[in-house]
Amino acid sequence: MSKLSDAVKALINVGHAKPGYTRAGAQVKSTLERLASDASDKKVGLPAWVTVSTAVSATMNCPEAMTQVLDLANTRNSQSQRTPAQNAELIREVGLKCISFNGIPRTINTLGAFFRSLPPDVASSLATTPTRNLTPENLEIRKRDGLALWDSVYLGFERKLLDKLAQSHPDLPVHIINGHYSNLLSNPRDAQKQEPVGRVLTSLVAIACLRAQTGVGPQVVSHVFGLRKAYEQGDAHAEGEQPVEGGEWLAGDDGNLWLLENVDKLVYAIGGGEGTTFAPGIRPKL
C-alpha cells in the first residue's frame, strides 16, 4: 500500500483548511443555558430544544457542544424525569438524521467524539441493534413510508417538486426519497426506539441544520412550511407519533422566529462570532 508523503499530509492538515473539530467556545455553555431556560418559559419541552441544539452542533462540527447539550439536559432531569441514556439516545438519533442535511462526514465525526465523551454507564446503556436494515419483506413498506413523509412535508407541491428535481438529474428524486426519506428520515414501523425522532422533531432537525449552514434559504423555507403542515394536516398526531411539547407553538410565526433566532445565537457562540463553519471557504496565505 502506498503512503502519503509528508508534504501531502501537511497540506491536508494545514490550519487554513480547518481539518478538525470546531472547539466549543466560552460562550456555548451560557448560550445553551439561556436557550433551555427560555424554552421552558415558552413551554417548549426538552426533546425539542435538545433536538435543535444537537442539530446546530452537528452542523457546526462541534461534538463538545453536543456533550454540553447532554450535560444540560441531564441537569434538568428533575423537571423532565428522563434518564441520561434517554437524552444520549435522542442526541444520537438527531445526529444520525443530520446526514440528510449535512452529509455523512460530520455525523461520523461528531457522533464518534460524542460517544467517546459519554460516561461508561451511559455508553453501555445505549442501543446496539440496528433498526434500518432493508429486507425483501420491508422494502416496499419503507419506500411507501418515505414517500408519505415527503408528501407530508411538501404537501401541495410534492409531485411537481419531484418532477423538477428529476430535470436536474433523473436519479436525484430517486435517491432523496429512497436513500433519505425512506430509510433515514422516516422511522421503521417495527423499531422499538427509546427516543424516536418523529415527524415534528425531524422538521426541527432540518430547519436547524439548514439555517446553521447558510446559503440554502429556499430549503429553510420549505422545512418551515413542513413543520407547519405537520400540525395543519394532523401528521404530528398520527398513530405512532409522540407528542412534542411546544411543537405547535414552534410551528407558528412566533415560534418560527424564536427557533431561527436561537439557531443563529448558537451558531454565533460556537463559531466565536465568525459565522458558520459549514462551508466558510479556504483562505490560505499565499
PDB file of C-alpha atoms in Angstrom:
ATOM      1  CA  MET A   1       0.000   0.000   0.000  1.00  0.00           C
ATOM      2  CA  SER A   2       1.294   3.428  -0.904  1.00  0.00           C
ATOM      3  CA  LYS A   3       1.979   6.068   1.724  1.00  0.00           C
ATOM      4  CA  LEU A   4       1.219   9.749   1.731  1.00  0.00           C
ATOM      5  CA  SER A   5       4.241  11.979   1.585  1.00  0.00           C
ATOM      6  CA  ASP A   6       4.911  14.370   4.436  1.00  0.00           C
ATOM      7  CA  ALA A   7       4.064  17.240   2.113  1.00  0.00           C
ATOM      8  CA  VAL A   8       0.642  15.806   1.242  1.00  0.00           C
ATOM      9  CA  LYS A   9      -0.162  15.070   4.894  1.00  0.00           C
ATOM     10  CA  ALA A  10       0.946  18.552   5.902  1.00  0.00           C
ATOM     11  CA  LEU A  11      -1.253  20.189   3.266  1.00  0.00           C
ATOM     12  CA  ILE A  12      -4.282  18.103   4.259  1.00  0.00           C
ATOM     13  CA  ASN A  13      -3.861  19.222   7.861  1.00  0.00           C
ATOM     14  CA  VAL A  14      -2.795  22.817   7.258  1.00  0.00           C
ATOM     15  CA  GLY A  15      -4.555  25.261   9.572  1.00  0.00           C
ATOM     16  CA  HIS A  16      -6.455  27.235   6.943  1.00  0.00           C
ATOM     17  CA  ALA A  17      -8.204  24.024   5.788  1.00  0.00           C
ATOM     18  CA  LYS A  18      -9.678  23.587   9.274  1.00  0.00           C
ATOM     19  CA  PRO A  19      -9.320  19.789   9.228  1.00  0.00           C
ATOM     20  CA  GLY A  20     -10.510  19.096  12.780  1.00  0.00           C
ATOM     21  CA  TYR A  21     -13.479  19.643  15.026  1.00  0.00           C
ATOM     22  CA  THR A  22     -14.760  23.049  15.998  1.00  0.00           C
ATOM     23  CA  ARG A  23     -13.966  23.660  19.637  1.00  0.00           C
ATOM     24  CA  ALA A  24     -16.792  24.844  21.876  1.00  0.00           C
ATOM     25  CA  GLY A  25     -16.002  28.417  22.845  1.00  0.00           C
ATOM     26  CA  ALA A  26     -16.562  30.034  26.211  1.00  0.00           C
ATOM     27  CA  GLN A  27     -19.994  31.331  25.226  1.00  0.00           C
ATOM     28  CA  VAL A  28     -21.509  27.987  24.260  1.00  0.00           C
ATOM     29  CA  LYS A  29     -22.489  26.808  27.742  1.00  0.00           C
ATOM     30  CA  SER A  30     -24.194  30.068  28.705  1.00  0.00           C
ATOM     31  CA  THR A  31     -25.934  30.262  25.317  1.00  0.00           C
ATOM     32  CA  LEU A  32     -27.308  26.750  25.757  1.00  0.00           C
ATOM     33  CA  GLU A  33     -28.432  27.559  29.292  1.00  0.00           C
ATOM     34  CA  ARG A  34     -30.316  30.629  28.100  1.00  0.00           C
ATOM     35  CA  LEU A  35     -31.875  28.634  25.276  1.00  0.00           C
ATOM     36  CA  ALA A  36     -33.057  25.892  27.640  1.00  0.00           C
ATOM     37  CA  SER A  37     -34.380  28.415  30.160  1.00  0.00           C
ATOM     38  CA  ASP A  38     -36.224  30.396  27.508  1.00  0.00           C
ATOM     39  CA  ALA A  39     -37.604  27.178  26.040  1.00  0.00           C
ATOM     40  CA  SER A  40     -39.011  26.298  29.456  1.00  0.00           C
ATOM     41  CA  ASP A  41     -40.615  29.743  29.730  1.00  0.00           C
ATOM     42  CA  LYS A  42     -42.162  29.256  26.300  1.00  0.00           C
ATOM     43  CA  LYS A  43     -43.398  25.748  27.235  1.00  0.00           C
ATOM     44  CA  VAL A  44     -41.079  24.172  24.685  1.00  0.00           C
ATOM     45  CA  GLY A  45     -40.113  20.750  26.008  1.00  0.00           C
ATOM     46  CA  LEU A  46     -36.680  19.227  26.404  1.00  0.00           C
ATOM     47  CA  PRO A  47     -36.843  16.971  23.320  1.00  0.00           C
ATOM     48  CA  ALA A  48     -37.466  19.986  21.076  1.00  0.00           C
ATOM     49  CA  TRP A  49     -34.652  22.211  22.343  1.00  0.00           C
ATOM     50  CA  VAL A  50     -32.230  19.291  22.606  1.00  0.00           C
ATOM     51  CA  THR A  51     -33.042  18.377  19.000  1.00  0.00           C
ATOM     52  CA  VAL A  52     -32.419  21.921  17.743  1.00  0.00           C
ATOM     53  CA  SER A  53     -29.222  22.357  19.782  1.00  0.00           C
ATOM     54  CA  THR A  54     -27.851  19.000  18.670  1.00  0.00           C
ATOM     55  CA  ALA A  55     -28.559  19.659  15.003  1.00  0.00           C
ATOM     56  CA  VAL A  56     -26.778  23.016  15.166  1.00  0.00           C
ATOM     57  CA  SER A  57     -23.824  21.456  16.993  1.00  0.00           C
ATOM     58  CA  ALA A  58     -23.507  18.705  14.386  1.00  0.00           C
ATOM     59  CA  THR A  59     -23.741  21.194  11.535  1.00  0.00           C
ATOM     60  CA  MET A  60     -21.034  23.308  13.167  1.00  0.00           C
ATOM     61  CA  ASN A  61     -18.873  20.176  13.580  1.00  0.00           C
ATOM     62  CA  CYS A  62     -18.737  20.679  17.338  1.00  0.00           C
ATOM     63  CA  PRO A  63     -19.068  17.470  19.375  1.00  0.00           C
ATOM     64  CA  GLU A  64     -18.067  19.353  22.525  1.00  0.00           C
ATOM     65  CA  ALA A  65     -21.282  21.369  22.180  1.00  0.00           C
ATOM     66  CA  MET A  66     -23.245  18.127  21.789  1.00  0.00           C
ATOM     67  CA  THR A  67     -21.754  16.892  25.056  1.00  0.00           C
ATOM     68  CA  GLN A  68     -22.716  20.167  26.724  1.00  0.00           C
ATOM     69  CA  VAL A  69     -26.268  19.713  25.402  1.00  0.00           C
ATOM     70  CA  LEU A  70     -26.354  16.302  27.095  1.00  0.00           C
ATOM     71  CA  ASP A  71     -24.948  17.664  30.355  1.00  0.00           C
ATOM     72  CA  LEU A  72     -27.538  20.435  30.406  1.00  0.00           C
ATOM     73  CA  ALA A  73     -30.377  18.046  29.587  1.00  0.00           C
ATOM     74  CA  ASN A  74     -29.271  15.769  32.413  1.00  0.00           C
ATOM     75  CA  THR A  75     -29.296  18.610  34.942  1.00  0.00           C
ATOM     76  CA  ARG A  76     -32.973  19.135  34.118  1.00  0.00           C
ATOM     77  CA  ASN A  77     -33.979  15.560  34.915  1.00  0.00           C
ATOM     78  CA  SER A  78     -35.964  16.726  37.943  1.00  0.00           C
ATOM     79  CA  GLN A  79     -38.267  18.545  35.531  1.00  0.00           C
ATOM     80  CA  SER A  80     -38.343  16.022  32.704  1.00  0.00           C
ATOM     81  CA  GLN A  81     -37.866  12.710  34.586  1.00  0.00           C
ATOM     82  CA  ARG A  82     -35.631  11.482  31.778  1.00  0.00           C
ATOM     83  CA  THR A  83     -32.530   9.347  32.201  1.00  0.00           C
ATOM     84  CA  PRO A  84     -29.101  10.307  30.852  1.00  0.00           C
ATOM     85  CA  ALA A  85     -29.305   7.328  28.497  1.00  0.00           C
ATOM     86  CA  GLN A  86     -32.590   8.615  27.042  1.00  0.00           C
ATOM     87  CA  ASN A  87     -31.053  12.003  26.416  1.00  0.00           C
ATOM     88  CA  ALA A  88     -27.974  10.445  24.816  1.00  0.00           C
ATOM     89  CA  GLU A  89     -30.178   8.263  22.588  1.00  0.00           C
ATOM     90  CA  LEU A  90     -32.084  11.352  21.453  1.00  0.00           C
ATOM     91  CA  ILE A  91     -28.849  13.166  20.593  1.00  0.00           C
ATOM     92  CA  ARG A  92     -27.559  10.128  18.678  1.00  0.00           C
ATOM     93  CA  GLU A  93     -30.777   9.813  16.694  1.00  0.00           C
ATOM     94  CA  VAL A  94     -30.775  13.519  15.820  1.00  0.00           C
ATOM     95  CA  GLY A  95     -27.125  13.284  14.779  1.00  0.00           C
ATOM     96  CA  LEU A  96     -27.960  10.370  12.508  1.00  0.00           C
ATOM     97  CA  LYS A  97     -30.762  12.266  10.776  1.00  0.00           C
ATOM     98  CA  CYS A  98     -28.420  15.208  10.242  1.00  0.00           C
ATOM     99  CA  ILE A  99     -26.850  13.108   7.459  1.00  0.00           C
ATOM    100  CA  SER A 100     -29.738  14.047   5.174  1.00  0.00           C
ATOM    101  CA  PHE A 101     -28.931  17.747   5.508  1.00  0.00           C
ATOM    102  CA  ASN A 102     -25.209  17.936   6.356  1.00  0.00           C
ATOM    103  CA  GLY A 103     -23.802  14.858   4.666  1.00  0.00           C
ATOM    104  CA  ILE A 104     -22.142  11.815   6.171  1.00  0.00           C
ATOM    105  CA  PRO A 105     -18.685  13.042   7.348  1.00  0.00           C
ATOM    106  CA  ARG A 106     -19.817  15.444  10.073  1.00  0.00           C
ATOM    107  CA  THR A 107     -22.186  12.877  11.536  1.00  0.00           C
ATOM    108  CA  ILE A 108     -19.446  10.226  11.567  1.00  0.00           C
ATOM    109  CA  ASN A 109     -17.004  12.540  13.313  1.00  0.00           C
ATOM    110  CA  THR A 110     -19.327  14.260  15.770  1.00  0.00           C
ATOM    111  CA  LEU A 111     -21.205  11.124  16.855  1.00  0.00           C
ATOM    112  CA  GLY A 112     -17.908   9.297  17.284  1.00  0.00           C
ATOM    113  CA  ALA A 113     -16.494  12.025  19.501  1.00  0.00           C
ATOM    114  CA  PHE A 114     -19.791  12.343  21.352  1.00  0.00           C
ATOM    115  CA  PHE A 115     -19.846   8.624  22.154  1.00  0.00           C
ATOM    116  CA  ARG A 116     -16.267   8.746  23.426  1.00  0.00           C
ATOM    117  CA  SER A 117     -17.257  11.580  25.775  1.00  0.00           C
ATOM    118  CA  LEU A 118     -20.024   9.586  27.462  1.00  0.00           C
ATOM    119  CA  PRO A 119     -19.659   8.172  30.970  1.00  0.00           C
ATOM    120  CA  PRO A 120     -19.205   4.389  30.788  1.00  0.00           C
ATOM    121  CA  ASP A 121     -22.553   3.649  32.434  1.00  0.00           C
ATOM    122  CA  VAL A 122     -24.395   5.775  29.869  1.00  0.00           C
ATOM    123  CA  ALA A 123     -22.445   4.423  26.905  1.00  0.00           C
ATOM    124  CA  SER A 124     -23.122   0.837  27.959  1.00  0.00           C
ATOM    125  CA  SER A 125     -26.865   1.559  28.177  1.00  0.00           C
ATOM    126  CA  LEU A 126     -27.250   2.675  24.561  1.00  0.00           C
ATOM    127  CA  ALA A 127     -28.883   0.512  21.911  1.00  0.00           C
ATOM    128  CA  THR A 128     -26.565  -1.661  19.831  1.00  0.00           C
ATOM    129  CA  THR A 129     -29.049  -3.293  17.430  1.00  0.00           C
ATOM    130  CA  PRO A 130     -29.559  -1.566  14.054  1.00  0.00           C
ATOM    131  CA  THR A 131     -33.141  -0.832  13.035  1.00  0.00           C
ATOM    132  CA  ARG A 132     -32.855   0.361   9.442  1.00  0.00           C
ATOM    133  CA  ASN A 133     -31.692  -2.732   7.586  1.00  0.00           C
ATOM    134  CA  LEU A 134     -33.637  -3.241   4.378  1.00  0.00           C
ATOM    135  CA  THR A 135     -35.060  -6.682   3.660  1.00  0.00           C
ATOM    136  CA  PRO A 136     -37.235  -8.117   0.884  1.00  0.00           C
ATOM    137  CA  GLU A 137     -40.092  -8.089   3.383  1.00  0.00           C
ATOM    138  CA  ASN A 138     -39.864  -4.420   4.415  1.00  0.00           C
ATOM    139  CA  LEU A 139     -38.505  -2.749   1.280  1.00  0.00           C
ATOM    140  CA  GLU A 140     -41.809  -1.688  -0.269  1.00  0.00           C
ATOM    141  CA  ILE A 141     -43.216  -0.564   3.086  1.00  0.00           C
ATOM    142  CA  ARG A 142     -40.137   1.573   3.740  1.00  0.00           C
ATOM    143  CA  LYS A 143     -40.418   3.140   0.279  1.00  0.00           C
ATOM    144  CA  ARG A 144     -44.098   3.936   0.837  1.00  0.00           C
ATOM    145  CA  ASP A 145     -43.393   5.440   4.247  1.00  0.00           C
ATOM    146  CA  GLY A 146     -40.645   7.599   2.795  1.00  0.00           C
ATOM    147  CA  LEU A 147     -42.882   8.893   0.043  1.00  0.00           C
ATOM    148  CA  ALA A 148     -45.617   9.561   2.591  1.00  0.00           C
ATOM    149  CA  LEU A 149     -43.197  11.664   4.675  1.00  0.00           C
ATOM    150  CA  TRP A 150     -42.147  13.575   1.559  1.00  0.00           C
ATOM    151  CA  ASP A 151     -45.792  14.219   0.716  1.00  0.00           C
ATOM    152  CA  SER A 152     -46.422  15.431   4.259  1.00  0.00           C
ATOM    153  CA  VAL A 153     -43.536  17.923   4.171  1.00  0.00           C
ATOM    154  CA  TYR A 154     -44.172  19.225   0.649  1.00  0.00           C
ATOM    155  CA  LEU A 155     -47.951  18.924   0.506  1.00  0.00           C
ATOM    156  CA  GLY A 156     -49.310  20.964  -2.382  1.00  0.00           C
ATOM    157  CA  PHE A 157     -46.062  20.758  -4.367  1.00  0.00           C
ATOM    158  CA  GLU A 158     -44.995  17.179  -3.723  1.00  0.00           C
ATOM    159  CA  ARG A 159     -45.209  15.715  -7.259  1.00  0.00           C
ATOM    160  CA  LYS A 160     -44.295  18.949  -9.041  1.00  0.00           C
ATOM    161  CA  LEU A 161     -41.131  19.183  -6.964  1.00  0.00           C
ATOM    162  CA  LEU A 162     -40.146  15.592  -7.723  1.00  0.00           C
ATOM    163  CA  ASP A 163     -40.532  16.324 -11.442  1.00  0.00           C
ATOM    164  CA  LYS A 164     -38.382  19.445 -11.077  1.00  0.00           C
ATOM    165  CA  LEU A 165     -35.671  17.511  -9.243  1.00  0.00           C
ATOM    166  CA  ALA A 166     -35.678  14.885 -11.994  1.00  0.00           C
ATOM    167  CA  GLN A 167     -34.884  17.597 -14.530  1.00  0.00           C
ATOM    168  CA  SER A 168     -31.646  18.287 -12.656  1.00  0.00           C
ATOM    169  CA  HIS A 169     -30.789  14.572 -12.631  1.00  0.00           C
ATOM    170  CA  PRO A 170     -33.191  11.647 -13.104  1.00  0.00           C
ATOM    171  CA  ASP A 171     -31.752   9.848 -10.071  1.00  0.00           C
ATOM    172  CA  LEU A 172     -31.915  12.874  -7.752  1.00  0.00           C
ATOM    173  CA  PRO A 173     -35.513  12.313  -6.584  1.00  0.00           C
ATOM    174  CA  VAL A 174     -34.899   8.561  -6.502  1.00  0.00           C
ATOM    175  CA  HIS A 175     -32.018   8.994  -4.071  1.00  0.00           C
ATOM    176  CA  ILE A 176     -33.764  11.648  -1.979  1.00  0.00           C
ATOM    177  CA  ILE A 177     -36.873   9.502  -1.498  1.00  0.00           C
ATOM    178  CA  ASN A 178     -35.306   6.052  -1.212  1.00  0.00           C
ATOM    179  CA  GLY A 179     -31.992   6.959   0.412  1.00  0.00           C
ATOM    180  CA  HIS A 180     -33.147   9.642   2.820  1.00  0.00           C
ATOM    181  CA  TYR A 181     -36.894   9.947   3.340  1.00  0.00           C
ATOM    182  CA  SER A 182     -37.468   6.183   3.236  1.00  0.00           C
ATOM    183  CA  ASN A 183     -34.510   4.759   5.098  1.00  0.00           C
ATOM    184  CA  LEU A 184     -33.439   7.621   7.377  1.00  0.00           C
ATOM    185  CA  LEU A 185     -35.893  10.469   7.898  1.00  0.00           C
ATOM    186  CA  SER A 186     -38.951   8.248   8.328  1.00  0.00           C
ATOM    187  CA  ASN A 187     -38.845   5.727  11.156  1.00  0.00           C
ATOM    188  CA  PRO A 188     -39.155   1.952  10.733  1.00  0.00           C
ATOM    189  CA  ARG A 189     -42.603   0.827  11.829  1.00  0.00           C
ATOM    190  CA  ASP A 190     -41.349  -2.128  13.851  1.00  0.00           C
ATOM    191  CA  ALA A 191     -38.437  -0.360  15.552  1.00  0.00           C
ATOM    192  CA  GLN A 192     -38.697  -0.109  19.325  1.00  0.00           C
ATOM    193  CA  LYS A 193     -36.643   3.046  19.759  1.00  0.00           C
ATOM    194  CA  GLN A 194     -36.359   4.654  23.177  1.00  0.00           C
ATOM    195  CA  GLU A 195     -36.160   8.105  21.627  1.00  0.00           C
ATOM    196  CA  PRO A 196     -37.725   8.189  18.156  1.00  0.00           C
ATOM    197  CA  VAL A 197     -37.226  11.426  16.255  1.00  0.00           C
ATOM    198  CA  GLY A 198     -40.665  11.634  14.707  1.00  0.00           C
ATOM    199  CA  ARG A 199     -42.408  13.897  12.236  1.00  0.00           C
ATOM    200  CA  VAL A 200     -42.129  17.154  14.205  1.00  0.00           C
ATOM    201  CA  LEU A 201     -38.616  16.672  15.556  1.00  0.00           C
ATOM    202  CA  THR A 202     -37.417  15.695  12.082  1.00  0.00           C
ATOM    203  CA  SER A 203     -38.640  19.047  10.775  1.00  0.00           C
ATOM    204  CA  LEU A 204     -36.753  20.759  13.601  1.00  0.00           C
ATOM    205  CA  VAL A 205     -33.594  18.877  12.609  1.00  0.00           C
ATOM    206  CA  ALA A 206     -33.995  20.074   9.030  1.00  0.00           C
ATOM    207  CA  ILE A 207     -34.601  23.717   9.944  1.00  0.00           C
ATOM    208  CA  ALA A 208     -31.718  23.861  12.426  1.00  0.00           C
ATOM    209  CA  CYS A 209     -29.195  22.205  10.100  1.00  0.00           C
ATOM    210  CA  LEU A 210     -30.115  24.249   7.064  1.00  0.00           C
ATOM    211  CA  ARG A 211     -30.244  27.565   8.913  1.00  0.00           C
ATOM    212  CA  ALA A 212     -26.851  26.860  10.514  1.00  0.00           C
ATOM    213  CA  GLN A 213     -25.313  26.045   7.134  1.00  0.00           C
ATOM    214  CA  THR A 214     -26.420  29.304   5.480  1.00  0.00           C
ATOM    215  CA  GLY A 215     -26.775  29.614   1.728  1.00  0.00           C
ATOM    216  CA  VAL A 216     -29.853  27.385   1.461  1.00  0.00           C
ATOM    217  CA  GLY A 217     -32.721  29.771   2.167  1.00  0.00           C
ATOM    218  CA  PRO A 218     -35.212  28.024  -0.154  1.00  0.00           C
ATOM    219  CA  GLN A 219     -34.763  24.777   1.761  1.00  0.00           C
ATOM    220  CA  VAL A 220     -35.202  26.558   5.116  1.00  0.00           C
ATOM    221  CA  VAL A 221     -38.491  27.977   3.815  1.00  0.00           C
ATOM    222  CA  SER A 222     -39.620  24.527   2.656  1.00  0.00           C
ATOM    223  CA  HIS A 223     -38.982  22.902   6.007  1.00  0.00           C
ATOM    224  CA  VAL A 224     -40.544  25.747   7.991  1.00  0.00           C
ATOM    225  CA  PHE A 225     -43.672  25.101   5.952  1.00  0.00           C
ATOM    226  CA  GLY A 226     -43.117  21.379   6.511  1.00  0.00           C
ATOM    227  CA  LEU A 227     -43.209  21.928  10.264  1.00  0.00           C
ATOM    228  CA  ARG A 228     -46.448  23.873   9.953  1.00  0.00           C
ATOM    229  CA  LYS A 229     -48.021  21.194   7.776  1.00  0.00           C
ATOM    230  CA  ALA A 230     -47.267  18.556  10.420  1.00  0.00           C
ATOM    231  CA  TYR A 231     -49.908  20.229  12.584  1.00  0.00           C
ATOM    232  CA  GLU A 232     -52.200  21.626   9.903  1.00  0.00           C
ATOM    233  CA  GLN A 233     -52.640  18.189   8.334  1.00  0.00           C
ATOM    234  CA  GLY A 234     -52.650  16.229  11.594  1.00  0.00           C
ATOM    235  CA  ASP A 235     -49.478  14.222  10.922  1.00  0.00           C
ATOM    236  CA  ALA A 236     -47.993  15.388  14.227  1.00  0.00           C
ATOM    237  CA  HIS A 237     -50.745  13.402  15.960  1.00  0.00           C
ATOM    238  CA  ALA A 238     -50.721  10.348  13.687  1.00  0.00           C
ATOM    239  CA  GLU A 239     -50.512   6.832  15.087  1.00  0.00           C
ATOM    240  CA  GLY A 240     -47.048   6.129  16.447  1.00  0.00           C
ATOM    241  CA  GLU A 241     -46.118   9.785  16.858  1.00  0.00           C
ATOM    242  CA  GLN A 242     -45.158  11.019  20.301  1.00  0.00           C
ATOM    243  CA  PRO A 243     -46.440  14.460  21.323  1.00  0.00           C
ATOM    244  CA  VAL A 244     -43.811  17.207  21.196  1.00  0.00           C
ATOM    245  CA  GLU A 245     -44.269  19.759  23.955  1.00  0.00           C
ATOM    246  CA  GLY A 246     -44.245  23.221  22.386  1.00  0.00           C
ATOM    247  CA  GLY A 247     -44.240  21.820  18.860  1.00  0.00           C
ATOM    248  CA  GLU A 248     -47.442  23.510  17.778  1.00  0.00           C
ATOM    249  CA  TRP A 249     -46.189  26.865  19.080  1.00  0.00           C
ATOM    250  CA  LEU A 250     -42.893  26.390  17.212  1.00  0.00           C
ATOM    251  CA  ALA A 251     -44.930  25.836  14.041  1.00  0.00           C
ATOM    252  CA  GLY A 252     -46.459  29.338  14.268  1.00  0.00           C
ATOM    253  CA  ASP A 253     -44.985  32.750  13.470  1.00  0.00           C
ATOM    254  CA  ASP A 254     -43.730  33.485  16.982  1.00  0.00           C
ATOM    255  CA  GLY A 255     -42.279  30.009  17.328  1.00  0.00           C
ATOM    256  CA  ASN A 256     -40.623  30.204  13.910  1.00  0.00           C
ATOM    257  CA  LEU A 257     -38.912  33.449  14.884  1.00  0.00           C
ATOM    258  CA  TRP A 258     -37.786  32.017  18.226  1.00  0.00           C
ATOM    259  CA  LEU A 259     -36.427  28.913  16.528  1.00  0.00           C
ATOM    260  CA  LEU A 260     -34.441  30.749  13.846  1.00  0.00           C
ATOM    261  CA  GLU A 261     -33.109  33.360  16.258  1.00  0.00           C
ATOM    262  CA  ASN A 262     -31.872  30.710  18.677  1.00  0.00           C
ATOM    263  CA  VAL A 263     -30.181  28.760  15.904  1.00  0.00           C
ATOM    264  CA  ASP A 264     -28.369  31.975  14.973  1.00  0.00           C
ATOM    265  CA  LYS A 265     -27.337  32.612  18.586  1.00  0.00           C
ATOM    266  CA  LEU A 266     -25.901  29.120  18.965  1.00  0.00           C
ATOM    267  CA  VAL A 267     -24.072  29.369  15.639  1.00  0.00           C
ATOM    268  CA  TYR A 268     -22.582  32.654  16.836  1.00  0.00           C
ATOM    269  CA  ALA A 269     -21.488  31.116  20.146  1.00  0.00           C
ATOM    270  CA  ILE A 270     -19.937  28.003  18.587  1.00  0.00           C
ATOM    271  CA  GLY A 271     -18.329  29.919  15.742  1.00  0.00           C
ATOM    272  CA  GLY A 272     -16.876  32.573  18.034  1.00  0.00           C
ATOM    273  CA  GLY A 273     -18.748  35.282  16.190  1.00  0.00           C
ATOM    274  CA  GLU A 274     -17.185  34.290  12.856  1.00  0.00           C
ATOM    275  CA  GLY A 275     -20.300  32.631  11.499  1.00  0.00           C
ATOM    276  CA  THR A 276     -20.912  29.129  10.261  1.00  0.00           C
ATOM    277  CA  THR A 277     -18.160  26.538   9.934  1.00  0.00           C
ATOM    278  CA  PHE A 278     -20.115  24.501   7.392  1.00  0.00           C
ATOM    279  CA  ALA A 279     -18.535  25.994   4.273  1.00  0.00           C
ATOM    280  CA  PRO A 280     -16.731  29.225   5.215  1.00  0.00           C
ATOM    281  CA  GLY A 281     -14.217  28.966   2.404  1.00  0.00           C
ATOM    282  CA  ILE A 282     -10.493  28.300   2.434  1.00  0.00           C
ATOM    283  CA  ARG A 283      -8.314  31.372   2.802  1.00  0.00           C
ATOM    284  CA  PRO A 284      -4.721  30.208   2.502  1.00  0.00           C
ATOM    285  CA  LYS A 285      -1.845  32.584   2.970  1.00  0.00           C
ATOM    286  CA  LEU A 286      -0.296  32.671  -0.473  1.00  0.00           C
TER     287      LEU A 286
END
